[in-house]
Amino acid sequence: MRYSIRGPRRGPALLATAVALATAAACSGGSAAGPSGSPSVPSPGPATSAQPSPTPTPTRTYPLSSAPRTVPAVRAHEPARGPGWKPAPTGGVVIAANSGGLADEGKLIAGELGIPYRGAAAPGPGDVELALGGTGAPESYTLTVRDDRVRISGPDEAGVFYGTRTLKQSVKATGAMPEGTVNDRPAKPQRGLNVDTARKHFTAAWIEDRIREMGDLKLNQLGLHFSDDQGFRIESDSHPEVVSAQHLTKAEVRRILALAAERHVTVVPEIDSPGHLGAVIAAHPDLQLRSATGRAPRGAVDIANPASAKIVDDLLREYAQLFPGAYWHLGADEYVALMAKNPEATYPELARAAKAKYGPSARVQDLATGWLNDRAAVVRPTGKTLKAWNDGFFTGGVVNAAKDLEVEYWTGKEIGARSPVSYLSQGRKMVNLNDEYLYYVLGEPNDFTYPTGRRIYEQWTPLVVRGTGPVPAKYDAQILGARFAVWCDLANSQTPAQVAAGIRLPLAALSQKVWNPTKPTESWDRFRALAERVR
């Protein structure tokens, strides 16, 4: 209503008149927003006796929103004017039609935000709606905040899950999700963490905590190196004699896998061979490789002995059934026979076996490559994508590694070291585990130093595969991603809790660079503070 001035007013009466006039001005569209975005109070104007028609309730104006504060940062945010969204008791999480597969994601984010999960229902004020649909890239999502509602949609469940991570982190960082629309997707399809559980036993609970951490960082791959010289860490039915006293039961592994599936993390198991098999050799000493002088290099099986292949294949078949994920790691690195100056002279039995199997020009490296291909043939019928370390691939032989093997590039320090480009130029696909930036080696032996999040954040990108220099950008599509790797060479140098604390910021930095490898806009100090706040 309109108030008229009937004479001088003092004290509270004058303040009431001013407020009334401000309200009338706002209703008529004549107000101007003050610095805070709220309507400002105009000076009193002349009185009028006209009775205008009813006007709408005044509305507050808002500045354009800013992008949500998350790790990794979202790649695109379309700002809008509005109050954003905050969790409230009247709101809840609902699932859109034909999106029933998102129940797990819905229940998780509802619990994290402290609001009810209502399942399949139409969204109302204050609600978060999850929906499957659209034609975006795998793992992409769109998150829209409008009219006191949040809608997260994506072409697959993983993308919608990542949208809920953005919502969770934004609320944790600022108390709200800003108005507007986020369109987000990862730059690389493989993003993760590798853990050496063979040299050091990590409990199922510790591994599960890392999976939760990875999910919040939008990392999707956990490598488990569970067999090495120092231990074999998962229960076995086919060869229980090789299993270490401290190990994961299969029931614990299934529990880990269930949580990983919920957080859209694929577990990549690795049984490394023909090196790094010391735990198997301890139970089967007849498999030990010996040189011409009788030396027995640790962890190396005799690949000319058919019994070596049989036991490894038994284990491959057993665990390929336990792990349902899309990947399998065959290892193949650091086979000691190929680290000798003259493998044929040092290991004449292997040289004779190579010639017998592959012809007079064959060498020990051909026998090793044939071993790798034979192990790949055992796992390939499961449909898994196969991986091997870069120093298990050789040139100049009569046998070549199978073309479908992905190169997991970690070092350029091996004998006859090959540059990343030598693999990429052959069309190989590659995952980056650059030991210069991404290797967390317990005890820091062999000139390793614990990597820092700052160095990864400021200097590394997925193109930096070896050392500190990038490969040409034309190979970017062949570099499928990266994993940060924990290796337990001096296992007692850190406790599991210290390892978890030590890798916390490096993992956050990695997550940023595999989600969006361009130069970050935030300084390291601001990124670090945000990473600590949202996790």
CSV table of C-alpha atoms in Angstrom, one decimal, residues 64-475:
chain,number,residue,atom,x,y,z
A,64,LEU,CA,26.2,-13.3,-10.8
A,65,SER,CA,27.3,-16.5,-9.1
A,66,SER,CA,30.8,-17.8,-9.1
A,67,ALA,CA,31.9,-21.4,-9.9
A,68,PRO,CA,31.7,-23.9,-7.1
A,69,ARG,CA,34.8,-24.5,-5.0
A,70,THR,CA,35.9,-28.1,-5.6
A,71,VAL,CA,38.9,-30.5,-6.1
A,72,PRO,CA,39.3,-31.0,-9.0
A,73,ALA,CA,37.9,-27.7,-10.2
A,74,VAL,CA,34.9,-27.9,-12.5
A,75,ARG,CA,35.7,-27.3,-16.2
A,76,ALA,CA,32.7,-25.0,-17.1
A,77,HIS,CA,30.2,-23.0,-15.0
A,78,GLU,CA,27.5,-20.8,-16.5
A,79,PRO,CA,26.7,-18.2,-13.8
A,80,ALA,CA,23.3,-17.0,-12.9
A,81,ARG,CA,21.6,-14.7,-10.4
A,82,GLY,CA,20.0,-16.3,-7.4
A,83,PRO,CA,20.5,-17.5,-3.9
A,84,GLY,CA,22.0,-20.9,-4.8
A,85,TRP,CA,21.0,-24.0,-2.9
A,86,LYS,CA,21.7,-25.1,0.7
A,87,PRO,CA,20.6,-28.3,2.5
A,88,ALA,CA,17.5,-27.8,4.4
A,89,PRO,CA,15.2,-30.2,6.5
A,90,THR,CA,12.4,-29.6,4.0
A,91,GLY,CA,14.5,-30.8,1.0
A,92,GLY,CA,15.5,-34.3,0.0
A,93,VAL,CA,17.1,-36.4,-2.7
A,94,VAL,CA,14.9,-37.9,-5.4
A,95,ILE,CA,15.5,-40.0,-8.4
A,96,ALA,CA,14.0,-39.1,-11.8
A,97,ALA,CA,12.0,-41.5,-13.9
A,98,ASN,CA,13.9,-44.3,-15.6
A,99,SER,CA,16.9,-43.6,-13.4
A,100,GLY,CA,16.5,-46.3,-10.7
A,101,GLY,CA,20.1,-47.3,-11.0
A,102,LEU,CA,21.1,-44.1,-9.2
A,103,ALA,CA,19.7,-45.3,-5.9
A,104,ASP,CA,23.1,-45.9,-4.4
A,105,GLU,CA,24.3,-42.5,-5.5
A,106,GLY,CA,21.1,-40.9,-4.1
A,107,LYS,CA,21.4,-42.6,-0.7
A,108,LEU,CA,25.0,-41.7,-0.4
A,109,ILE,CA,24.7,-38.0,-1.1
A,110,ALA,CA,21.5,-37.7,1.1
A,111,GLY,CA,23.4,-39.1,4.0
A,112,GLU,CA,26.4,-36.8,3.4
A,113,LEU,CA,24.2,-33.7,3.2
A,114,GLY,CA,22.0,-34.7,6.1
A,115,ILE,CA,18.7,-34.7,4.2
A,116,PRO,CA,16.2,-37.5,3.5
A,117,TYR,CA,16.4,-39.9,0.5
A,118,ARG,CA,12.9,-40.2,-1.0
A,119,GLY,CA,13.6,-42.4,-4.0
A,120,ALA,CA,11.5,-42.1,-7.2
A,121,ALA,CA,9.5,-38.9,-6.8
A,122,ALA,CA,8.8,-35.6,-8.4
A,123,PRO,CA,11.2,-32.9,-7.2
A,124,GLY,CA,10.0,-30.1,-5.1
A,125,PRO,CA,11.5,-27.0,-3.5
A,126,GLY,CA,14.8,-27.7,-1.8
A,127,ASP,CA,15.3,-31.1,-3.5
A,128,VAL,CA,18.2,-32.6,-5.2
A,129,GLU,CA,17.1,-34.6,-8.3
A,130,LEU,CA,19.4,-37.3,-9.9
A,131,ALA,CA,18.7,-38.3,-13.5
A,132,LEU,CA,20.2,-40.5,-16.2
A,133,GLY,CA,20.1,-39.2,-19.7
A,134,GLY,CA,21.8,-37.1,-22.4
A,135,THR,CA,24.5,-37.8,-24.9
A,136,GLY,CA,27.6,-36.4,-23.2
A,137,ALA,CA,31.0,-38.0,-22.9
A,138,PRO,CA,31.5,-40.9,-20.5
A,139,GLU,CA,31.6,-39.8,-16.9
A,140,SER,CA,30.3,-36.3,-17.8
A,141,TYR,CA,27.5,-34.6,-15.9
A,142,THR,CA,25.4,-31.4,-15.9
A,143,LEU,CA,24.5,-29.8,-12.5
A,144,THR,CA,21.9,-27.1,-12.5
A,145,VAL,CA,20.8,-24.9,-9.6
A,146,ARG,CA,17.6,-23.0,-10.1
A,147,ASP,CA,14.5,-22.2,-8.2
A,148,ASP,CA,15.9,-23.7,-4.9
A,149,ARG,CA,16.5,-27.1,-6.6
A,150,VAL,CA,19.5,-29.0,-7.8
A,151,ARG,CA,19.3,-31.3,-10.8
A,152,ILE,CA,22.3,-33.6,-11.6
A,153,SER,CA,22.1,-35.5,-14.9
A,154,GLY,CA,24.6,-37.5,-16.9
A,155,PRO,CA,24.7,-40.2,-19.6
A,156,ASP,CA,26.0,-42.8,-17.1
A,157,GLU,CA,26.0,-43.5,-13.4
A,158,ALA,CA,29.6,-42.5,-12.9
A,159,GLY,CA,28.9,-39.0,-14.3
A,160,VAL,CA,26.0,-38.4,-12.0
A,161,PHE,CA,28.1,-39.7,-9.1
A,162,TYR,CA,30.8,-37.1,-9.9
A,163,GLY,CA,28.1,-34.5,-9.9
A,164,THR,CA,27.2,-35.4,-6.4
A,165,ARG,CA,30.8,-35.1,-5.4
A,166,THR,CA,30.8,-31.5,-6.8
A,167,LEU,CA,27.7,-30.8,-4.8
A,168,LYS,CA,29.1,-32.3,-1.6
A,169,GLN,CA,32.4,-30.4,-1.9
A,170,SER,CA,30.8,-27.1,-2.7
A,171,VAL,CA,28.5,-27.4,0.4
A,172,LYS,CA,31.5,-28.4,2.5
A,173,ALA,CA,33.6,-25.5,1.2
A,174,THR,CA,31.1,-22.7,1.3
A,175,GLY,CA,27.8,-24.0,2.8
A,176,ALA,CA,26.0,-23.8,-0.5
A,177,MET,CA,26.0,-24.7,-4.2
A,178,PRO,CA,25.9,-21.6,-6.3
A,179,GLU,CA,23.2,-20.7,-8.8
A,180,GLY,CA,23.8,-21.6,-12.4
A,181,THR,CA,24.9,-24.6,-14.5
A,182,VAL,CA,28.0,-26.8,-14.3
A,183,ASN,CA,29.0,-28.8,-17.4
A,184,ASP,CA,31.9,-31.1,-16.4
A,185,ARG,CA,33.8,-34.1,-17.7
A,186,PRO,CA,37.3,-35.6,-17.2
A,187,ALA,CA,40.2,-35.1,-19.6
A,188,LYS,CA,41.5,-38.6,-19.2
A,189,PRO,CA,39.6,-41.9,-18.8
A,190,GLN,CA,42.1,-43.6,-16.4
A,191,ARG,CA,42.8,-41.7,-13.2
A,192,GLY,CA,44.0,-43.3,-10.0
A,193,LEU,CA,46.2,-44.7,-7.4
A,194,ASN,CA,48.5,-47.7,-7.4
A,195,VAL,CA,49.3,-49.5,-4.0
A,196,ASP,CA,52.0,-52.0,-3.4
A,197,THR,CA,50.3,-54.3,-1.0
A,198,ALA,CA,52.8,-57.1,-1.5
A,199,ARG,CA,55.8,-55.6,0.3
A,200,LYS,CA,53.7,-54.1,3.0
A,201,HIS,CA,50.3,-55.4,4.2
A,202,PHE,CA,47.5,-52.9,4.2
A,203,THR,CA,44.2,-53.8,5.8
A,204,ALA,CA,40.9,-53.9,4.0
A,205,ALA,CA,39.8,-50.9,6.1
A,206,TRP,CA,42.8,-48.9,5.0
A,207,ILE,CA,42.2,-49.7,1.3
A,208,GLU,CA,38.5,-48.8,1.7
A,209,ASP,CA,39.4,-45.4,3.1
A,210,ARG,CA,41.5,-44.8,0.0
A,211,ILE,CA,38.6,-45.8,-2.2
A,212,ARG,CA,36.4,-43.3,-0.5
A,213,GLU,CA,39.0,-40.6,-0.9
A,214,MET,CA,39.5,-41.4,-4.5
A,215,GLY,CA,35.8,-41.3,-5.2
A,216,ASP,CA,35.5,-37.8,-3.8
A,217,LEU,CA,38.5,-36.7,-6.0
A,218,LYS,CA,36.8,-38.3,-9.1
A,219,LEU,CA,39.6,-40.8,-9.4
A,220,ASN,CA,38.4,-44.1,-10.9
A,221,GLN,CA,41.2,-46.7,-10.9
A,222,LEU,CA,43.0,-48.5,-8.0
A,223,GLY,CA,45.9,-50.7,-8.9
A,224,LEU,CA,46.7,-53.5,-6.4
A,225,HIS,CA,50.2,-55.0,-6.7
A,226,PHE,CA,49.6,-57.9,-4.4
A,227,SER,CA,52.4,-60.3,-5.4
A,228,ASP,CA,56.1,-59.7,-5.1
A,229,ASP,CA,59.3,-61.0,-3.5
A,230,GLN,CA,58.3,-60.0,0.0
A,231,GLY,CA,54.8,-61.3,0.0
A,232,PHE,CA,51.7,-62.7,-1.6
A,233,ARG,CA,48.7,-60.9,0.0
A,234,ILE,CA,45.4,-62.4,-1.2
A,235,GLU,CA,44.0,-65.7,-0.1
A,236,SER,CA,44.4,-68.5,-2.8
A,237,ASP,CA,42.5,-71.7,-3.3
A,238,SER,CA,44.6,-73.0,-6.1
A,239,HIS,CA,48.0,-72.4,-4.4
A,240,PRO,CA,47.5,-71.6,-0.7
A,241,GLU,CA,51.1,-72.4,0.0
A,242,VAL,CA,52.3,-69.1,-1.6
A,243,VAL,CA,50.1,-66.9,0.5
A,244,SER,CA,51.8,-64.7,3.2
A,245,ALA,CA,50.6,-64.9,6.9
A,246,GLN,CA,49.3,-61.3,6.6
A,247,HIS,CA,46.9,-61.2,3.7
A,248,LEU,CA,43.4,-60.2,2.6
A,249,THR,CA,40.8,-62.9,2.6
A,250,LYS,CA,38.6,-63.3,-0.5
A,251,ALA,CA,35.7,-62.1,1.6
A,252,GLU,CA,37.6,-58.9,2.4
A,253,VAL,CA,38.5,-58.5,-1.3
A,254,ARG,CA,34.8,-58.8,-2.2
A,255,ARG,CA,34.0,-56.2,0.3
A,256,ILE,CA,36.6,-53.9,-1.2
A,257,LEU,CA,35.2,-54.5,-4.6
A,258,ALA,CA,31.7,-53.8,-3.5
A,259,LEU,CA,32.7,-50.4,-2.1
A,260,ALA,CA,34.8,-49.7,-5.2
A,261,ALA,CA,31.8,-50.4,-7.5
A,262,GLU,CA,29.7,-48.0,-5.4
A,263,ARG,CA,32.3,-45.3,-5.8
A,264,HIS,CA,32.9,-46.0,-9.5
A,265,VAL,CA,36.5,-47.1,-8.9
A,266,THR,CA,37.8,-50.1,-10.9
A,267,VAL,CA,40.3,-52.3,-9.1
A,268,VAL,CA,43.2,-53.4,-11.4
A,269,PRO,CA,45.0,-56.5,-9.9
A,270,GLU,CA,48.6,-57.3,-10.8
A,271,ILE,CA,50.5,-60.5,-10.5
A,272,ASP,CA,53.9,-59.4,-11.7
A,273,SER,CA,55.9,-62.0,-13.7
A,274,PRO,CA,58.4,-63.4,-14.6
A,275,GLY,CA,60.3,-61.2,-12.1
A,276,HIS,CA,59.1,-60.2,-8.6
A,277,LEU,CA,57.9,-63.7,-7.8
A,278,GLY,CA,60.0,-64.3,-4.7
A,279,ALA,CA,57.0,-65.3,-2.6
A,280,VAL,CA,56.0,-68.0,-5.1
A,281,ILE,CA,59.6,-69.2,-5.4
A,282,ALA,CA,59.8,-69.5,-1.6
A,283,ALA,CA,57.2,-72.2,-1.7
A,284,HIS,CA,58.5,-73.7,-5.0
A,285,PRO,CA,62.3,-73.4,-5.0
A,286,ASP,CA,62.5,-75.6,-8.1
A,287,LEU,CA,61.2,-72.7,-10.2
A,288,GLN,CA,64.2,-70.5,-9.3
A,289,LEU,CA,66.2,-69.1,-12.3
A,290,ARG,CA,70.0,-69.8,-12.0
A,291,SER,CA,72.8,-68.3,-14.0
A,292,ALA,CA,75.7,-70.2,-15.6
A,293,THR,CA,77.7,-69.8,-12.4
A,294,GLY,CA,74.8,-71.0,-10.2
A,295,ARG,CA,73.7,-67.5,-9.0
A,296,ALA,CA,70.0,-67.3,-8.1
A,297,PRO,CA,68.7,-63.8,-8.7
A,298,ARG,CA,65.9,-62.9,-6.3
A,299,GLY,CA,62.3,-63.2,-7.6
A,300,ALA,CA,63.1,-64.5,-11.1
A,301,VAL,CA,61.5,-67.7,-12.2
A,302,ASP,CA,63.0,-69.9,-14.8
A,303,ILE,CA,60.9,-69.2,-17.9
A,304,ALA,CA,62.3,-72.2,-19.7
A,305,ASN,CA,60.7,-74.4,-17.1
A,306,PRO,CA,57.1,-75.3,-18.0
A,307,ALA,CA,56.2,-75.6,-14.2
A,308,SER,CA,56.8,-71.8,-13.9
A,309,ALA,CA,54.1,-71.1,-16.5
A,310,LYS,CA,51.7,-73.6,-14.9
A,311,ILE,CA,51.7,-72.1,-11.5
A,312,VAL,CA,51.4,-68.5,-12.7
A,313,ASP,CA,48.6,-69.4,-15.1
A,314,ASP,CA,46.8,-71.2,-12.2
A,315,LEU,CA,46.9,-67.9,-10.2
A,316,LEU,CA,45.9,-65.8,-13.2
A,317,ARG,CA,42.8,-67.9,-13.8
A,318,GLU,CA,41.9,-67.9,-10.2
A,319,TYR,CA,42.1,-64.1,-9.6
A,320,ALA,CA,40.7,-63.2,-13.0
A,321,GLN,CA,37.4,-64.6,-11.7
A,322,LEU,CA,37.7,-62.8,-8.3
A,323,PHE,CA,38.2,-59.4,-9.9
A,324,PRO,CA,35.4,-58.4,-12.3
A,325,GLY,CA,36.9,-55.1,-13.5
A,326,ALA,CA,37.8,-54.3,-17.0
A,327,TYR,CA,41.7,-54.4,-16.6
A,328,TRP,CA,44.4,-56.8,-15.7
A,329,HIS,CA,48.1,-55.9,-15.1
A,330,LEU,CA,50.7,-58.6,-16.2
A,331,GLY,CA,53.7,-56.8,-14.8
A,332,ALA,CA,56.7,-58.0,-16.9
A,333,ASP,CA,59.2,-55.4,-15.4
A,334,GLU,CA,62.8,-55.9,-14.1
A,335,TYR,CA,63.3,-59.6,-15.2
A,336,VAL,CA,66.9,-60.0,-13.9
A,337,ALA,CA,68.0,-62.2,-16.8
A,338,LEU,CA,67.5,-59.2,-19.2
A,339,MET,CA,69.4,-56.9,-16.9
A,340,ALA,CA,72.7,-58.8,-17.5
A,341,LYS,CA,75.3,-57.4,-19.8
A,342,ASN,CA,75.1,-60.5,-22.0
A,343,PRO,CA,71.9,-62.4,-21.2
A,344,GLU,CA,72.7,-65.3,-23.6
A,345,ALA,CA,76.1,-65.9,-21.9
A,346,THR,CA,74.9,-65.4,-18.4
A,347,TYR,CA,71.8,-67.6,-18.8
A,348,PRO,CA,72.6,-70.2,-21.5
A,349,GLU,CA,69.7,-72.4,-20.6
A,350,LEU,CA,67.3,-69.5,-21.4
A,351,ALA,CA,69.2,-68.8,-24.7
A,352,ARG,CA,68.8,-72.5,-25.8
A,353,ALA,CA,65.1,-72.4,-24.9
A,354,ALA,CA,64.6,-69.3,-27.0
A,355,LYS,CA,66.3,-70.7,-30.0
A,356,ALA,CA,64.3,-74.0,-29.7
A,357,LYS,CA,61.0,-72.2,-29.5
A,358,TYR,CA,61.5,-69.2,-31.8
A,359,GLY,CA,64.3,-70.1,-34.2
A,360,PRO,CA,68.1,-69.6,-34.5
A,361,SER,CA,67.9,-65.8,-34.3
A,362,ALA,CA,66.0,-65.7,-31.1
A,363,ARG,CA,67.5,-64.3,-27.9
A,364,VAL,CA,66.5,-64.3,-24.2
A,365,GLN,CA,64.4,-61.2,-24.7
A,366,ASP,CA,62.3,-63.2,-27.2
A,367,LEU,CA,61.7,-65.9,-24.7
A,368,ALA,CA,60.6,-63.2,-22.2
A,369,THR,CA,58.3,-61.5,-24.7
A,370,GLY,CA,56.8,-64.9,-25.5
A,371,TRP,CA,56.2,-65.4,-21.8
A,372,LEU,CA,54.4,-62.1,-21.6
A,373,ASN,CA,52.2,-63.0,-24.7
A,374,ASP,CA,51.4,-66.4,-23.3
A,375,ARG,CA,50.2,-64.9,-20.0
A,376,ALA,CA,48.2,-62.4,-21.9
A,377,ALA,CA,46.5,-65.2,-23.8
A,378,VAL,CA,45.4,-66.8,-20.5
A,379,VAL,CA,43.6,-63.6,-19.3
A,380,ARG,CA,42.4,-62.3,-22.7
A,381,PRO,CA,39.3,-64.6,-22.9
A,382,THR,CA,37.9,-62.7,-19.8
A,383,GLY,CA,37.6,-59.6,-22.0
A,384,LYS,CA,39.9,-57.5,-19.8
A,385,THR,CA,42.2,-54.8,-21.1
A,386,LEU,CA,45.7,-56.0,-20.5
A,387,LYS,CA,48.6,-53.9,-19.2
A,388,ALA,CA,52.4,-54.3,-18.7
A,389,TRP,CA,55.2,-52.1,-17.5
A,390,ASN,CA,57.2,-50.4,-20.2
A,391,ASP,CA,60.5,-52.3,-19.4
A,392,GLY,CA,58.7,-55.5,-20.4
A,393,PHE,CA,58.6,-54.4,-24.0
A,394,PHE,CA,61.6,-54.9,-26.3
A,395,THR,CA,62.7,-54.0,-29.8
A,396,GLY,CA,64.8,-55.7,-32.3
A,397,GLY,CA,63.7,-59.3,-31.5
A,398,VAL,CA,61.9,-61.9,-33.5
A,399,VAL,CA,58.9,-61.8,-31.1
A,400,ASN,CA,56.9,-58.7,-30.5
A,401,ALA,CA,54.6,-58.0,-27.5
A,402,ALA,CA,50.9,-58.3,-28.3
A,403,LYS,CA,49.5,-55.2,-29.9
A,404,ASP,CA,46.6,-54.9,-27.4
A,405,LEU,CA,48.8,-54.4,-24.4
A,406,GLU,CA,48.7,-51.0,-22.8
A,407,VAL,CA,52.1,-49.6,-21.8
A,408,GLU,CA,52.3,-48.5,-18.2
A,409,TYR,CA,55.3,-46.2,-18.4
A,410,TRP,CA,57.2,-45.7,-15.1
A,411,THR,CA,60.9,-45.4,-15.9
A,412,GLY,CA,63.6,-44.5,-18.4
A,413,LYS,CA,66.4,-45.9,-16.2
A,414,GLU,CA,66.3,-49.5,-17.4
A,415,ILE,CA,69.0,-51.0,-19.5
A,416,GLY,CA,68.3,-50.1,-23.2
A,417,ALA,CA,65.8,-47.5,-22.0
A,418,ARG,CA,63.2,-46.5,-24.6
A,419,SER,CA,61.6,-43.1,-24.7
A,420,PRO,CA,57.9,-42.8,-24.4
A,421,VAL,CA,57.7,-41.6,-28.0
A,422,SER,CA,59.2,-44.9,-29.2
A,423,TYR,CA,56.0,-46.7,-27.9
A,424,LEU,CA,53.6,-43.9,-28.9
A,425,SER,CA,54.9,-43.7,-32.4
A,426,GLN,CA,54.0,-47.4,-32.9
A,427,GLY,CA,50.4,-46.6,-31.9
A,428,ARG,CA,50.7,-48.0,-28.4
A,429,LYS,CA,48.3,-46.6,-25.8
A,430,MET,CA,49.9,-45.5,-22.6
A,431,VAL,CA,49.2,-44.8,-18.9
A,432,ASN,CA,51.6,-42.4,-17.1
A,433,LEU,CA,53.2,-43.4,-13.8
A,434,ASN,CA,56.3,-41.2,-14.2
A,435,ASP,CA,58.7,-42.1,-11.4
A,436,GLU,CA,60.0,-38.5,-11.3
A,437,TYR,CA,56.6,-37.1,-10.0
A,438,LEU,CA,54.3,-40.0,-9.2
A,439,TYR,CA,56.4,-42.5,-7.3
A,440,TYR,CA,56.0,-42.5,-3.5
A,441,VAL,CA,58.7,-45.0,-2.5
A,442,LEU,CA,58.9,-45.8,1.2
A,443,GLY,CA,62.3,-45.1,2.7
A,444,GLU,CA,63.3,-43.1,-0.4
A,445,PRO,CA,65.9,-45.6,-1.7
A,446,ASN,CA,67.8,-45.3,-5.0
A,447,ASP,CA,67.6,-41.5,-5.0
A,448,PHE,CA,63.8,-41.4,-4.8
A,449,THR,CA,62.3,-38.6,-2.9
A,450,TYR,CA,58.7,-38.3,-1.7
A,451,PRO,CA,56.7,-36.4,-4.3
A,452,THR,CA,54.9,-33.3,-3.3
A,453,GLY,CA,51.5,-32.1,-4.3
A,454,ARG,CA,52.9,-28.7,-5.2
A,455,ARG,CA,55.4,-30.1,-7.7
A,456,ILE,CA,52.7,-32.2,-9.4
A,457,TYR,CA,50.3,-29.3,-9.4
A,458,GLU,CA,52.7,-26.7,-10.8
A,459,GLN,CA,55.0,-28.8,-13.1
A,460,TRP,CA,53.4,-32.1,-14.2
A,461,THR,CA,50.8,-32.9,-16.8
A,462,PRO,CA,49.8,-36.2,-18.4
A,463,LEU,CA,52.1,-35.4,-21.3
A,464,VAL,CA,55.2,-35.5,-18.9
A,465,VAL,CA,55.7,-39.2,-19.1
A,466,ARG,CA,59.4,-39.5,-18.4
A,467,GLY,CA,61.6,-37.1,-16.6
A,468,THR,CA,60.4,-33.5,-16.7
A,469,GLY,CA,59.8,-32.9,-20.4
A,470,PRO,CA,56.5,-33.5,-22.2
A,471,VAL,CA,56.0,-35.7,-25.2
A,472,PRO,CA,54.6,-33.9,-28.3
A,473,ALA,CA,50.9,-32.9,-27.9
A,474,LYS,CA,50.0,-34.9,-30.9
A,475,TYR,CA,50.2,-38.0,-28.7
